[in-house]
Amino acid sequence: MKRGSLIGNIAKDLNLDVSKLSARNVRVDAAGNRKRYCDISFSTGDLIVADRIDREELCGEKLSCVLKRDLVLENPLELHPFILHIQDINDNSPQFNEERIDIEIGESADRGARFVIEEAHDADVGQNSVQQYNLKKNDHFILAANGNTVELVLDKELDREKQGEINLVLTALDGGSPQRSGTVVIHVTVLDANDNAPVFSQAVYKASLPENSPVDTVVVTVSATDADEGVNGDVTYDFGHVTEDVKKVFTIDRKNGIIKVNGAIDFETVMSYDLRIKAKDGLGLSSYTRVTIDITDVNDNIPVIYVKSLTNAVPENVTPGTEVGIINVQDADLDNNKKVRCSIQQNVPFKLVPSIKNYYSIVTTGQLDRELVSEYNITISATDEGSPPLSSSKTVQLSVADINDNPPVFEEQSYSAYVTENNKPGSTLCSVTARDHDWRQNGTVIYSLLPGEVNGAPVSSYVSVNGDTGVIHAVRSFDYEQLMNFKVQVMARDNGSPPLSSNVTVSVFISDVNDNSPQILYPALEANSFMTELVPKAAHGGSLVSKVIAVDADSGQNAWLSYRIVTSTDPGLFTIGVHSGEIRTLRDISESDSMKQNLIVAVKDNGQPSLSATCSMYLIISDNLSEVTELKDISSDEKNSKLTSYLIIALVSVSTFFLTFIIIIMGVRFCRRRKPRLLFDGAVAIPSAYLPPNYADVDGTGTLRSTYNYDAYLTTGSRTSDFKFVTSYNDNTLPADQTLRKSPSDFAEVFGDCDTSPEV
């Protein structure tokens, strides 16, 4: 039958769903490397011819010729064995073993003598094999055919003197349609009398031969005798009608009848041989016998492992017991030599589960983790039960597919970023890094800010994060005095489905720079008035007369303040504490000292570069308030004399050196007198409302602390007035409104112009 010819619809016979044949990878399977000869159509389920089938090649002379094959389906695995019966057609003609048969017949042969002729051979079987013989008409012989025996019957005696040689034409006919035939010429030589043919000692010889027997191994010895004498009884041996393949495997000794191995013996190819042996005497008489050789199996074939199905990539979250592959193990030997045991050698999370016939399923035994092992090389070992046993192995490569089962993990539990205030927007603060052990998009990390607020504003208005690199940038310029530090939450999310994420806290610390000048809280110029301190005329050297109070919004050394007097009406009369801001007398006050004292004090911080501010301090040397009223009248004439004030200031500046010298002399003199000093601490209590809300409390820097205030108790009158010093501010402090207050117009001429701002 031609390739593609229809044999039958096996899908219909097995009640299979034709639409699922392709998905289930249906196929015809044959043991070992044998041809399948047939195949199945995915679209119709028809069993069709895949290769040309030659019955004579497959089964030889056997009357029944069958092929055993398996129909295999997957998902789930099914195995349906089926048998094909190969029907013979008349495609071979009868053939004789020789083109000419030589027969020598003695002339003494009697009428009716029979001479056996080797029958014709037809590779077909049954009705298509040889059915009859015809002998061309002649004068001496007729044909007698009985089954497989063909004999020439002498119908008329021979006379060598009349005819020494006779040529007969024998035709063999088969029973096929159309009928085929084959002919042979029988050449008869008439001899002198030889009336005995060789006779074998056995009608059938039987022998057993192990496969793989070496060349020249003796299989069996045949023996025939001839009753004649001389050349008529000299017997020689040869093969009868056998194939060329048999002649390649065996040889026969023509003289001794010894049959030996001449080629490779393979049980898996041919399990038995049936040989026809001819014995012939010297004058041409012959006889035949049959030799049957059974080949015994030895364990010479290793098991062969075939991978029938294998999952390309196994997801790492598959449950234990999942089938990931199918293997088939075959051994061409017989009986125990064919029984095979399979196992997986390595310590891997897989095992073999026997299935149908010689099929095994590869199933998982534990949880897979691609991050630990991404690929497995599974070595499968197969061992038969022969003696000695033979084994083979096959390595199967199985990869593990990734799933998104690992969230990004930050390299640190928390991050700290340090930035100097007044930074440029867009400057880099720090970088966060998260690792994800998954693969490809499952391991791709994207960074983002979690929603939140800093000082009531969205965190995104302060910082931003690069989604790819994790670099955090400042969105705005920071002010340390407004915000010293803040925290943001950064989320790292992978690109898996569903995505996994983790968070980390980033603390941003803002460092201070010296960008704020000192702020003078006292004395402070108000809108409609300014404060004036009264200094008793009896004040001794070292007495506290007032205090300059200042703060700096910066921190650290940027807020360390120092005080100095820049300009003074009488440079030798007052001094100021460098760090305390306390204004004290350098000497006792004398009658010659001017009643009006104006001090310009500069306050400088310790930053780099340093910033400063100045203020004016107005002091009146007087024992009672009535004198202050008189000052107003005295000074009225000088109201418009600004030029005089300028000249006085210039004179004071030029005379600074001289006044300093005088102050030193007076200081030495006061120290020698050792008289008790009148402690006068004329400072005003500063309510907490004077303090800015964001000033820094730094101990020892000169910046005002909320509890460090002074109270002054002032009595007017004589030089011997009493003054009390209170170390801290409390509920008994004299209110600020008891400090002498005048309108600017009242003292404009007394102290000169006060255009200088209290803060520079």
Short mmCIF file of N, CA, C and O in Angstrom, two decimals, residues 567-665:
data_model
loop_
_atom_site.label_atom_id
_atom_site.label_comp_id
_atom_site.label_asym_id
_atom_site.label_seq_id
_atom_site.Cartn_x
_atom_site.Cartn_y
_atom_site.Cartn_z
N THR A 567 30.72 102.97 70.43
CA THR A 567 30.82 104.42 70.66
C THR A 567 30.23 104.73 72.03
O THR A 567 29.19 104.15 72.40
N SER A 568 30.86 105.63 72.75
CA SER A 568 30.39 105.99 74.08
C SER A 568 30.60 107.51 74.29
O SER A 568 31.59 108.07 73.83
N THR A 569 29.64 108.13 75.00
CA THR A 569 29.80 109.55 75.31
C THR A 569 31.04 109.78 76.16
O THR A 569 31.83 110.70 75.92
N ASP A 570 31.20 108.89 77.13
CA ASP A 570 32.40 108.95 77.99
C ASP A 570 33.05 107.57 77.93
O ASP A 570 32.60 106.63 78.62
N PRO A 571 34.07 107.38 77.06
CA PRO A 571 34.61 106.04 76.86
C PRO A 571 35.17 105.42 78.12
O PRO A 571 35.24 104.20 78.23
N GLY A 572 35.55 106.15 79.08
CA GLY A 572 36.16 105.57 80.27
C GLY A 572 35.19 105.30 81.39
O GLY A 572 35.60 104.93 82.50
N LEU A 573 33.90 105.54 81.20
CA LEU A 573 32.94 105.43 82.29
C LEU A 573 32.26 104.06 82.34
O LEU A 573 32.04 103.52 83.43
N PHE A 574 31.97 103.46 81.19
CA PHE A 574 31.21 102.20 81.18
C PHE A 574 31.98 101.12 80.41
O PHE A 574 32.74 101.41 79.49
N THR A 575 31.70 99.88 80.77
CA THR A 575 32.23 98.70 80.05
C THR A 575 31.10 97.67 79.94
O THR A 575 30.10 97.74 80.68
N ILE A 576 31.27 96.74 79.00
CA ILE A 576 30.22 95.72 78.76
C ILE A 576 30.87 94.34 78.81
O ILE A 576 32.00 94.15 78.33
N GLY A 577 30.19 93.36 79.43
CA GLY A 577 30.68 91.98 79.46
C GLY A 577 30.71 91.38 78.06
O GLY A 577 29.71 91.45 77.32
N VAL A 578 31.86 90.80 77.70
CA VAL A 578 32.00 90.29 76.33
C VAL A 578 30.94 89.25 76.01
O VAL A 578 30.38 89.23 74.91
N HIS A 579 30.61 88.39 76.97
CA HIS A 579 29.67 87.30 76.70
C HIS A 579 28.33 87.47 77.43
O HIS A 579 27.37 86.81 77.07
N SER A 580 28.31 88.35 78.47
CA SER A 580 27.06 88.50 79.22
C SER A 580 26.23 89.67 78.75
O SER A 580 25.01 89.68 78.93
N GLY A 581 26.86 90.68 78.13
CA GLY A 581 26.13 91.87 77.70
C GLY A 581 25.79 92.82 78.83
O GLY A 581 25.02 93.78 78.65
N GLU A 582 26.35 92.56 80.04
CA GLU A 582 26.07 93.43 81.19
C GLU A 582 26.93 94.71 81.10
O GLU A 582 28.15 94.62 80.91
N ILE A 583 26.24 95.84 81.27
CA ILE A 583 26.92 97.14 81.23
C ILE A 583 27.19 97.58 82.67
O ILE A 583 26.25 97.68 83.48
N ARG A 584 28.45 97.79 82.99
CA ARG A 584 28.87 98.18 84.35
C ARG A 584 29.72 99.47 84.27
O ARG A 584 30.28 99.78 83.21
N THR A 585 29.80 100.10 85.42
CA THR A 585 30.65 101.30 85.51
C THR A 585 32.08 100.86 85.70
O THR A 585 32.38 99.90 86.42
N LEU A 586 32.99 101.58 85.04
CA LEU A 586 34.42 101.29 85.21
C LEU A 586 34.98 102.00 86.46
O LEU A 586 35.98 101.57 87.02
N ARG A 587 34.31 103.09 86.88
CA ARG A 587 34.79 103.89 88.01
C ARG A 587 33.59 104.49 88.72
O ARG A 587 32.45 104.37 88.25
N ASP A 588 33.88 105.14 89.80
CA ASP A 588 32.80 105.83 90.48
C ASP A 588 32.35 107.01 89.64
O ASP A 588 33.16 107.66 88.96
N ILE A 589 31.06 107.30 89.72
CA ILE A 589 30.52 108.45 88.96
C ILE A 589 30.84 109.73 89.74
O ILE A 589 30.65 109.81 90.97
N SER A 590 31.33 110.69 89.00
CA SER A 590 31.69 111.98 89.62
C SER A 590 30.72 113.05 89.17
O SER A 590 29.93 112.85 88.24
N GLU A 591 30.82 114.22 89.85
CA GLU A 591 29.93 115.32 89.53
C GLU A 591 30.23 115.91 88.15
O GLU A 591 29.38 116.51 87.53
N SER A 592 31.48 115.65 87.71
CA SER A 592 31.85 116.24 86.42
C SER A 592 31.34 115.42 85.23
O SER A 592 31.42 115.86 84.09
N ASP A 593 30.87 114.24 85.50
CA ASP A 593 30.39 113.40 84.39
C ASP A 593 29.10 113.97 83.83
O ASP A 593 28.24 114.47 84.57
N SER A 594 28.98 113.87 82.54
CA SER A 594 27.79 114.37 81.85
C SER A 594 26.58 113.56 82.27
O SER A 594 26.66 112.33 82.44
N MET A 595 25.47 114.27 82.45
CA MET A 595 24.26 113.57 82.85
C MET A 595 23.72 112.69 81.72
O MET A 595 23.10 111.67 81.97
N LYS A 596 24.00 113.07 80.52
CA LYS A 596 23.50 112.31 79.37
C LYS A 596 24.61 111.39 78.87
O LYS A 596 25.70 111.88 78.50
N GLN A 597 24.34 110.12 78.87
CA GLN A 597 25.31 109.12 78.37
C GLN A 597 24.63 108.30 77.26
O GLN A 597 23.56 107.72 77.47
N ASN A 598 25.31 108.28 76.11
CA ASN A 598 24.77 107.49 74.95
C ASN A 598 25.81 106.44 74.56
O ASN A 598 26.95 106.78 74.22
N LEU A 599 25.41 105.17 74.61
CA LEU A 599 26.31 104.06 74.24
C LEU A 599 25.78 103.37 72.99
O LEU A 599 24.55 103.11 72.88
N ILE A 600 26.67 103.10 72.04
CA ILE A 600 26.32 102.27 70.87
C ILE A 600 27.02 100.93 71.06
O ILE A 600 28.25 100.85 71.10
N VAL A 601 26.24 99.86 71.20
CA VAL A 601 26.76 98.52 71.48
C VAL A 601 26.61 97.65 70.23
O VAL A 601 25.54 97.65 69.59
N ALA A 602 27.69 96.92 69.88
CA ALA A 602 27.67 95.97 68.75
C ALA A 602 27.64 94.53 69.29
O ALA A 602 28.39 94.20 70.19
N VAL A 603 26.74 93.74 68.73
CA VAL A 603 26.63 92.31 69.09
C VAL A 603 27.04 91.50 67.87
O VAL A 603 26.47 91.67 66.78
N LYS A 604 28.02 90.60 68.03
CA LYS A 604 28.55 89.81 66.92
C LYS A 604 28.48 88.32 67.27
O LYS A 604 28.77 87.93 68.41
N ASP A 605 28.09 87.49 66.27
CA ASP A 605 28.08 86.04 66.50
C ASP A 605 29.44 85.47 66.15
O ASP A 605 30.35 86.18 65.71
N ASN A 606 29.59 84.12 66.31
CA ASN A 606 30.89 83.45 66.12
C ASN A 606 30.93 82.66 64.82
O ASN A 606 31.72 81.73 64.67
N GLY A 607 30.03 82.97 63.88
CA GLY A 607 30.00 82.23 62.61
C GLY A 607 31.12 82.64 61.69
O GLY A 607 31.89 83.56 61.96
N GLN A 608 31.21 81.89 60.58
CA GLN A 608 32.22 82.20 59.57
C GLN A 608 31.51 82.40 58.24
O GLN A 608 31.02 81.42 57.65
N PRO A 609 31.42 83.61 57.70
CA PRO A 609 31.83 84.87 58.38
C PRO A 609 30.81 85.26 59.43
O PRO A 609 29.66 84.84 59.38
N SER A 610 31.25 86.07 60.36
CA SER A 610 30.39 86.47 61.46
C SER A 610 29.43 87.57 61.01
O SER A 610 29.72 88.33 60.10
N LEU A 611 28.27 87.64 61.67
CA LEU A 611 27.27 88.67 61.43
C LEU A 611 27.08 89.45 62.73
O LEU A 611 27.32 88.93 63.83
N SER A 612 26.63 90.71 62.62
CA SER A 612 26.53 91.56 63.82
C SER A 612 25.31 92.47 63.72
O SER A 612 24.70 92.61 62.66
N ALA A 613 24.99 93.08 64.88
CA ALA A 613 23.91 94.07 64.98
C ALA A 613 24.32 95.10 66.04
O ALA A 613 25.13 94.81 66.92
N THR A 614 23.78 96.29 65.96
CA THR A 614 24.11 97.36 66.92
C THR A 614 22.84 97.93 67.51
O THR A 614 21.75 97.84 66.91
N CYS A 615 22.98 98.49 68.67
CA CYS A 615 21.86 99.16 69.31
C CYS A 615 22.41 100.37 70.10
O CYS A 615 23.59 100.44 70.40
N SER A 616 21.53 101.28 70.44
CA SER A 616 21.88 102.46 71.23
C SER A 616 21.33 102.32 72.64
O SER A 616 20.17 101.91 72.81
N MET A 617 22.14 102.59 73.60
CA MET A 617 21.73 102.53 75.01
C MET A 617 21.77 103.97 75.57
O MET A 617 22.80 104.64 75.48
N TYR A 618 20.66 104.44 76.10
CA TYR A 618 20.55 105.79 76.63
C TYR A 618 20.54 105.75 78.16
O TYR A 618 19.67 105.10 78.76
N LEU A 619 21.52 106.40 78.79
CA LEU A 619 21.68 106.40 80.24
C LEU A 619 21.61 107.86 80.75
O LEU A 619 22.20 108.78 80.15
N ILE A 620 20.93 108.05 81.89
CA ILE A 620 20.84 109.37 82.52
C ILE A 620 21.37 109.25 83.93
O ILE A 620 20.89 108.40 84.72
N ILE A 621 22.37 110.02 84.25
CA ILE A 621 22.94 109.98 85.60
C ILE A 621 22.13 110.96 86.46
O ILE A 621 22.21 112.19 86.30
N SER A 622 21.30 110.39 87.32
CA SER A 622 20.41 111.21 88.13
C SER A 622 19.90 110.38 89.29
O SER A 622 19.79 109.16 89.19
N ASP A 623 19.56 111.09 90.39
CA ASP A 623 19.04 110.39 91.56
C ASP A 623 17.52 110.46 91.64
O ASP A 623 16.90 109.73 92.42
N ASN A 624 16.87 111.39 90.92
CA ASN A 624 15.41 111.47 90.99
C ASN A 624 14.87 111.85 89.62
O ASN A 624 15.59 112.35 88.75
N LEU A 625 13.61 111.59 89.47
CA LEU A 625 12.95 111.80 88.18
C LEU A 625 12.71 113.27 87.88
O LEU A 625 12.50 113.62 86.73
N SER A 626 12.75 114.14 88.94
CA SER A 626 12.49 115.57 88.70
C SER A 626 13.59 116.19 87.87
O SER A 626 13.35 117.08 87.08
N GLU A 627 14.79 115.69 88.04
CA GLU A 627 15.89 116.20 87.24
C GLU A 627 15.73 115.84 85.77
O GLU A 627 16.17 116.55 84.90
N VAL A 628 15.08 114.72 85.53
CA VAL A 628 14.86 114.32 84.15
C VAL A 628 13.95 115.30 83.44
O VAL A 628 14.13 115.65 82.28
N THR A 629 12.96 115.85 84.21
CA THR A 629 12.05 116.83 83.61
C THR A 629 12.79 118.10 83.26
O THR A 629 12.53 118.74 82.24
N GLU A 630 13.73 118.46 84.14
CA GLU A 630 14.51 119.65 83.87
C GLU A 630 15.35 119.50 82.64
O GLU A 630 15.62 120.44 81.92
N LEU A 631 15.75 118.25 82.37
CA LEU A 631 16.59 118.00 81.21
C LEU A 631 15.85 118.33 79.92
O LEU A 631 16.45 118.72 78.94
N LYS A 632 14.57 118.15 79.99
CA LYS A 632 13.78 118.43 78.80
C LYS A 632 13.85 119.91 78.44
O LYS A 632 14.00 120.28 77.29
N ASP A 633 13.79 120.81 79.51
CA ASP A 633 13.84 122.25 79.25
C ASP A 633 15.23 122.66 78.81
O ASP A 633 15.38 123.52 77.96
N ILE A 634 16.22 122.05 79.43
CA ILE A 634 17.59 122.42 79.08
C ILE A 634 17.89 122.05 77.64
O ILE A 634 18.57 122.76 76.93
N SER A 635 17.33 120.94 77.27
CA SER A 635 17.67 120.42 75.94
C SER A 635 16.83 121.00 74.84
O SER A 635 17.07 120.73 73.68
N SER A 636 15.82 121.83 75.21
CA SER A 636 14.93 122.35 74.15
C SER A 636 15.65 123.31 73.24
O SER A 636 15.30 123.43 72.08
N ASP A 637 16.68 123.99 73.81
CA ASP A 637 17.39 124.94 72.97
C ASP A 637 18.30 124.25 71.98
O ASP A 637 18.73 124.86 71.01
N GLU A 638 18.53 123.00 72.27
CA GLU A 638 19.48 122.28 71.40
C GLU A 638 18.76 121.37 70.41
O GLU A 638 19.37 120.49 69.81
N LYS A 639 17.46 121.55 70.27
CA LYS A 639 16.67 120.60 69.48
C LYS A 639 17.11 120.56 68.05
O LYS A 639 17.16 119.49 67.45
N ASN A 640 17.44 121.70 67.50
CA ASN A 640 17.76 121.73 66.08
C ASN A 640 19.25 121.77 65.81
O ASN A 640 19.68 122.10 64.71
N SER A 641 20.02 121.51 66.85
CA SER A 641 21.47 121.62 66.67
C SER A 641 22.08 120.27 66.36
O SER A 641 22.75 119.67 67.21
N LYS A 642 21.84 119.77 65.22
CA LYS A 642 22.41 118.47 64.82
C LYS A 642 23.89 118.59 64.59
O LYS A 642 24.65 117.67 64.84
N LEU A 643 24.34 119.73 64.09
CA LEU A 643 25.75 119.90 63.81
C LEU A 643 26.56 119.81 65.09
O LEU A 643 27.64 119.21 65.11
N THR A 644 26.01 120.34 66.17
CA THR A 644 26.71 120.26 67.45
C THR A 644 26.88 118.82 67.88
O THR A 644 27.94 118.42 68.38
N SER A 645 25.84 118.05 67.68
CA SER A 645 25.92 116.61 68.05
C SER A 645 27.01 115.91 67.26
O SER A 645 27.77 115.09 67.79
N TYR A 646 27.09 116.21 65.98
CA TYR A 646 28.12 115.59 65.15
C TYR A 646 29.51 115.97 65.63
O TYR A 646 30.42 115.15 65.65
N LEU A 647 29.66 117.24 66.01
CA LEU A 647 30.97 117.67 66.48
C LEU A 647 31.33 116.99 67.79
O LEU A 647 32.48 116.63 68.02
N ILE A 648 30.34 116.83 68.64
CA ILE A 648 30.60 116.14 69.91
C ILE A 648 31.04 114.72 69.67
O ILE A 648 31.98 114.23 70.30
N ILE A 649 30.37 114.04 68.76
CA ILE A 649 30.72 112.64 68.45
C ILE A 649 32.14 112.57 67.91
O ILE A 649 32.93 111.69 68.28
N ALA A 650 32.49 113.53 67.03
CA ALA A 650 33.84 113.54 66.46
C ALA A 650 34.86 113.77 67.56
O ALA A 650 35.93 113.15 67.58
N LEU A 651 34.54 114.71 68.47
CA LEU A 651 35.46 114.99 69.57
C LEU A 651 35.67 113.78 70.46
O LEU A 651 36.78 113.48 70.88
N VAL A 652 34.57 113.08 70.72
CA VAL A 652 34.67 111.86 71.55
C VAL A 652 35.56 110.84 70.88
O VAL A 652 36.37 110.18 71.52
N SER A 653 35.43 110.69 69.59
CA SER A 653 36.24 109.71 68.88
C SER A 653 37.71 110.05 68.93
O SER A 653 38.57 109.19 69.13
N VAL A 654 38.02 111.35 68.73
CA VAL A 654 39.44 111.75 68.75
C VAL A 654 40.03 111.57 70.13
O VAL A 654 41.21 111.25 70.30
N SER A 655 39.19 111.82 71.16
CA SER A 655 39.70 111.78 72.53
C SER A 655 39.64 110.40 73.15
O SER A 655 39.79 110.25 74.37
N THR A 656 39.36 109.36 72.35
CA THR A 656 39.19 107.99 72.90
C THR A 656 40.43 107.53 73.64
O THR A 656 40.35 107.02 74.77
N PHE A 657 41.61 107.76 73.04
CA PHE A 657 42.84 107.28 73.67
C PHE A 657 43.04 107.96 75.02
O PHE A 657 43.37 107.31 76.02
N PHE A 658 42.81 109.28 75.03
CA PHE A 658 43.03 110.01 76.26
C PHE A 658 42.05 109.57 77.36
O PHE A 658 42.44 109.37 78.50
N LEU A 659 40.83 109.39 76.99
CA LEU A 659 39.83 108.96 77.96
C LEU A 659 40.14 107.58 78.50
O LEU A 659 39.93 107.30 79.69
N THR A 660 40.65 106.70 77.63
CA THR A 660 41.01 105.35 78.08
C THR A 660 42.09 105.42 79.14
O THR A 660 42.05 104.71 80.16
N PHE A 661 43.05 106.26 78.92
CA PHE A 661 44.13 106.40 79.89
C PHE A 661 43.58 106.91 81.21
O PHE A 661 43.94 106.42 82.28
N ILE A 662 42.70 107.91 81.15
CA ILE A 662 42.11 108.47 82.36
C ILE A 662 41.33 107.40 83.12
O ILE A 662 41.40 107.29 84.35
N ILE A 663 40.59 106.54 82.37
CA ILE A 663 39.77 105.48 83.00
C ILE A 663 40.66 104.51 83.74
O ILE A 663 40.35 104.06 84.85
N ILE A 664 41.81 104.15 83.11
CA ILE A 664 42.73 103.22 83.78
C ILE A 664 43.24 103.82 85.09
O ILE A 664 43.29 103.16 86.13
N ILE A 665 43.64 105.13 85.09
CA ILE A 665 44.13 105.79 86.30
C ILE A 665 43.04 105.79 87.37
O ILE A 665 43.28 105.47 88.54
#
